[in-house]
């Protein structure tokens, strides 16, 4: 096994708890089925990821309202109450991040699918985002995971050898895309499990 010298963290779902259900369960009176239907059919993950790739939020909102005028109020809440979708830091992973940095054995960077318009909110809220050597934000680059170009851009910008890097992400699709470029991946599930997963790469914290 190649020696790991770089650890690449995803942010949402790994270090930061973000979930639109925090808003829409309230909107739909705690009706989980209605909330799931709305997020599966109206304000979908694919639609949100388009903004993560740089599409303007205001235009995306108007596009969606035009498609589903009967849900105009709810659609406008998606970004209107976006800050309420931020549940807080995932403290167990933040502690792991801190240990990775304090060890001084690794270059520690982040690669995130995130709108350039909302990312400054997270930067102001979460102090640990300043700990990274660098963060590549998809919305600032007009592309996103799992497209190959965003991984290549990350490798180039932070001078990373893919054979000596491990990438942590909660979305298996993104891990598989990284693997195709020679980057080892860890599919994040819990902070406790992550500690053991890192040990398989001889990363002992």
Tab-separated table of C-alpha atoms in Angstrom:
chain	number	residue	atom	x	y	z
A	1	UNK	CA	0.000	0.000	0.000
A	2	UNK	CA	1.240	3.470	-0.880
A	3	UNK	CA	1.917	5.800	2.029
A	4	UNK	CA	-0.871	8.340	2.440
A	5	UNK	CA	0.305	11.955	2.680
A	6	UNK	CA	-2.963	13.744	1.819
A	7	UNK	CA	-6.456	13.476	3.311
A	8	UNK	CA	-9.331	15.021	1.360
A	9	UNK	CA	-12.562	15.654	3.267
A	10	UNK	CA	-16.030	16.208	1.902
A	11	UNK	CA	-17.972	18.714	4.026
A	12	UNK	CA	-21.761	18.231	3.922
A	13	UNK	CA	-22.710	14.944	5.548
A	14	UNK	CA	-19.169	14.369	6.822
A	15	UNK	CA	-18.252	17.456	8.858
A	16	UNK	CA	-21.440	19.502	8.575
A	17	UNK	CA	-24.978	18.248	9.118
A	18	UNK	CA	-27.142	19.641	6.302
A	19	UNK	CA	-30.651	18.414	5.611
A	20	UNK	CA	-33.577	20.171	3.866
A	21	UNK	CA	-35.931	18.089	6.002
A	22	UNK	CA	-35.156	20.467	8.861
A	23	UNK	CA	-37.202	23.075	6.982
A	24	UNK	CA	-39.771	21.040	5.125
A	25	UNK	CA	-40.895	18.750	7.918
A	26	UNK	CA	-42.065	21.944	9.599
A	27	UNK	CA	-43.624	23.225	6.356
A	28	UNK	CA	-45.570	19.980	5.900
A	29	UNK	CA	-46.607	19.637	9.569
A	30	UNK	CA	-44.178	16.811	10.289
A	31	UNK	CA	-45.645	14.698	7.476
A	32	UNK	CA	-42.592	12.639	6.479
A	33	UNK	CA	-44.207	11.137	3.395
A	34	UNK	CA	-45.221	14.550	2.028
A	35	UNK	CA	-41.773	15.962	2.820
A	36	UNK	CA	-40.048	13.076	1.051
A	37	UNK	CA	-42.329	13.422	-1.974
A	38	UNK	CA	-41.611	17.152	-2.233
A	39	UNK	CA	-37.838	16.637	-2.044
A	40	UNK	CA	-37.986	13.725	-4.490
A	41	UNK	CA	-40.149	15.503	-7.067
A	42	UNK	CA	-40.049	19.298	-6.657
A	43	UNK	CA	-36.886	20.597	-4.939
A	44	UNK	CA	-34.832	17.547	-5.847
A	45	UNK	CA	-31.218	16.659	-5.143
A	46	UNK	CA	-30.432	16.969	-8.853
A	47	UNK	CA	-31.913	20.457	-8.928
A	48	UNK	CA	-29.938	21.524	-5.856
A	49	UNK	CA	-26.721	20.039	-7.268
A	50	UNK	CA	-27.118	22.235	-10.334
A	51	UNK	CA	-26.629	25.234	-8.030
A	52	UNK	CA	-23.670	23.431	-6.475
A	53	UNK	CA	-22.186	23.493	-9.978
A	54	UNK	CA	-22.566	27.254	-10.270
A	55	UNK	CA	-26.101	27.856	-11.546
A	56	UNK	CA	-27.509	31.074	-10.005
A	57	UNK	CA	-29.852	30.457	-7.076
A	58	UNK	CA	-32.291	33.219	-8.051
A	59	UNK	CA	-32.645	31.850	-11.580
A	60	UNK	CA	-32.931	28.277	-10.345
A	61	UNK	CA	-35.757	29.315	-8.033
A	62	UNK	CA	-37.672	31.082	-10.823
A	63	UNK	CA	-37.148	28.092	-13.121
A	64	UNK	CA	-38.655	25.781	-10.522
A	65	UNK	CA	-41.573	28.089	-9.752
A	66	UNK	CA	-42.378	28.209	-13.476
A	67	UNK	CA	-42.460	24.403	-13.570
A	68	UNK	CA	-44.472	23.961	-10.362
A	69	UNK	CA	-46.414	27.206	-9.716
A	70	UNK	CA	-48.689	25.443	-7.235
A	71	UNK	CA	-45.642	25.010	-4.976
A	72	UNK	CA	-44.246	28.520	-5.357
A	73	UNK	CA	-44.289	29.300	-1.640
A	74	UNK	CA	-42.501	26.065	-0.711
A	75	UNK	CA	-39.950	26.359	-3.537
A	76	UNK	CA	-38.971	29.865	-2.429
A	77	UNK	CA	-38.402	28.553	1.078
A	78	UNK	CA	-35.660	26.183	-0.116
A	79	UNK	CA	-33.093	28.941	-0.388
A	80	UNK	CA	-35.096	31.488	1.588
A	81	UNK	CA	-34.631	29.347	4.713
A	82	UNK	CA	-31.451	27.612	3.610
A	83	UNK	CA	-29.594	28.513	6.825
A	84	UNK	CA	-32.184	26.522	8.797
A	85	UNK	CA	-31.079	23.407	6.880
A	86	UNK	CA	-27.665	23.639	8.558
A	87	UNK	CA	-27.960	21.409	11.579
A	88	UNK	CA	-24.504	22.003	13.009
A	89	UNK	CA	-21.064	20.439	13.047
A	90	UNK	CA	-20.618	16.667	13.179
A	91	UNK	CA	-18.371	16.895	16.205
A	92	UNK	CA	-16.875	13.427	16.033
A	93	UNK	CA	-15.534	14.076	12.550
A	94	UNK	CA	-14.376	17.571	13.488
A	95	UNK	CA	-12.273	15.942	16.222
A	96	UNK	CA	-10.788	13.560	13.656
A	97	UNK	CA	-10.035	16.492	11.350
A	98	UNK	CA	-8.275	18.262	14.213
A	99	UNK	CA	-6.120	15.212	14.940
A	100	UNK	CA	-5.209	14.842	11.259
A	101	UNK	CA	-4.001	18.438	11.172
A	102	UNK	CA	-2.256	18.356	14.545
A	103	UNK	CA	-0.307	15.242	13.558
A	104	UNK	CA	1.457	17.348	10.887
A	105	UNK	CA	1.833	14.153	8.852
A	106	UNK	CA	-0.739	15.031	6.217
A	107	UNK	CA	-1.840	17.690	3.810
A	108	UNK	CA	-5.513	18.181	4.710
A	109	UNK	CA	-7.861	19.754	2.164
A	110	UNK	CA	-11.581	19.729	1.385
A	111	UNK	CA	-13.549	19.057	-1.775
A	112	UNK	CA	-17.213	20.007	-1.505
A	113	UNK	CA	-20.309	20.230	-3.646
A	114	UNK	CA	-21.626	23.587	-2.449
A	115	UNK	CA	-23.114	26.685	-4.019
A	116	UNK	CA	-20.685	29.598	-4.125
A	117	UNK	CA	-23.577	31.824	-2.975
A	118	UNK	CA	-24.258	29.939	0.253
A	119	UNK	CA	-20.761	28.730	1.127
A	120	UNK	CA	-19.772	32.049	2.808
A	121	UNK	CA	-22.544	31.388	5.349
A	122	UNK	CA	-20.884	28.115	6.309
A	123	UNK	CA	-17.463	29.776	6.463
A	124	UNK	CA	-18.782	32.296	8.960
A	125	UNK	CA	-20.558	29.682	11.035
A	126	UNK	CA	-17.961	26.909	11.248
A	127	UNK	CA	-14.531	27.941	12.519
A	128	UNK	CA	-12.981	24.575	11.605
A	129	UNK	CA	-13.357	25.378	7.901
A	130	UNK	CA	-10.394	27.709	8.388
A	131	UNK	CA	-8.199	24.795	9.460
A	132	UNK	CA	-7.862	23.341	5.971
A	133	UNK	CA	-4.849	23.988	3.790
A	134	UNK	CA	-7.373	24.688	1.075
A	135	UNK	CA	-11.008	24.093	0.102
A	136	UNK	CA	-12.239	23.532	-3.431
A	137	UNK	CA	-15.884	24.644	-3.695
A	138	UNK	CA	-17.745	23.235	-6.680
A	139	UNK	CA	-19.898	26.321	-7.196
A	140	UNK	CA	-16.809	28.485	-7.594
A	141	UNK	CA	-15.486	26.162	-10.317
A	142	UNK	CA	-18.760	25.635	-12.242
A	143	UNK	CA	-18.523	21.868	-11.940
A	144	UNK	CA	-19.154	19.310	-9.212
A	145	UNK	CA	-18.606	15.782	-8.011
A	146	UNK	CA	-18.770	13.155	-9.471
A	147	UNK	CA	-17.449	14.744	-12.697
A	148	UNK	CA	-13.822	13.919	-13.418
A	149	UNK	CA	-12.716	17.505	-13.958
A	150	UNK	CA	-13.339	18.545	-10.346
A	151	UNK	CA	-11.085	15.773	-9.034
A	152	UNK	CA	-8.344	16.654	-11.506
A	153	UNK	CA	-8.668	20.298	-10.516
A	154	UNK	CA	-8.291	19.361	-6.843
A	155	UNK	CA	-5.186	17.274	-7.531
A	156	UNK	CA	-3.624	20.071	-9.561
A	157	UNK	CA	-4.497	22.969	-7.281
A	158	UNK	CA	-3.215	21.335	-4.113
A	159	UNK	CA	-0.333	19.447	-5.745
A	160	UNK	CA	-1.681	16.025	-4.760
A	161	UNK	CA	-0.402	12.677	-5.981
A	162	UNK	CA	-3.592	10.580	-6.287
A	163	UNK	CA	-1.752	7.421	-5.287
A	164	UNK	CA	-0.881	8.989	-1.928
A	165	UNK	CA	-4.309	10.465	-1.144
A	166	UNK	CA	-7.453	9.228	0.554
A	167	UNK	CA	-10.829	10.878	-0.021
A	168	UNK	CA	-13.664	10.802	2.562
A	169	UNK	CA	-17.230	11.328	1.284
A	170	UNK	CA	-20.689	10.234	2.408
A	171	UNK	CA	-21.842	9.676	-1.193
A	172	UNK	CA	-20.633	6.377	-2.656
A	173	UNK	CA	-21.057	7.784	-6.169
A	174	UNK	CA	-18.383	10.376	-5.430
A	175	UNK	CA	-16.026	7.770	-3.971
A	176	UNK	CA	-16.352	5.568	-7.043
A	177	UNK	CA	-15.537	8.524	-9.308
A	178	UNK	CA	-12.396	9.263	-7.277
A	179	UNK	CA	-11.355	5.607	-7.425
A	180	UNK	CA	-11.351	5.744	-11.235
A	181	UNK	CA	-8.636	8.402	-11.004
A	182	UNK	CA	-6.503	6.360	-8.635
A	183	UNK	CA	-7.625	8.079	-5.435
A	184	UNK	CA	-8.438	5.730	-2.566
A	185	UNK	CA	-11.778	6.446	-0.950
A	186	UNK	CA	-13.578	5.997	2.347
A	187	UNK	CA	-17.370	5.897	2.271
A	188	UNK	CA	-18.300	7.880	5.380
A	189	UNK	CA	-21.067	6.546	7.600
A	190	UNK	CA	-20.176	7.518	11.178
A	191	UNK	CA	-17.281	9.258	12.914
A	192	UNK	CA	-16.653	6.130	15.009
A	193	UNK	CA	-16.379	3.948	11.920
A	194	UNK	CA	-14.171	6.514	10.185
A	195	UNK	CA	-11.447	6.092	12.810
A	196	UNK	CA	-11.225	2.384	11.978
A	197	UNK	CA	-11.447	3.013	8.229
A	198	UNK	CA	-8.496	5.402	8.426
A	199	UNK	CA	-6.460	2.751	10.224
A	200	UNK	CA	-6.730	0.520	7.141
A	201	UNK	CA	-4.609	3.180	5.394
A	202	UNK	CA	-2.131	3.249	8.288
A	203	UNK	CA	-3.567	6.547	9.497
A	204	UNK	CA	-3.569	6.177	13.265
A	205	UNK	CA	-4.882	9.153	15.199
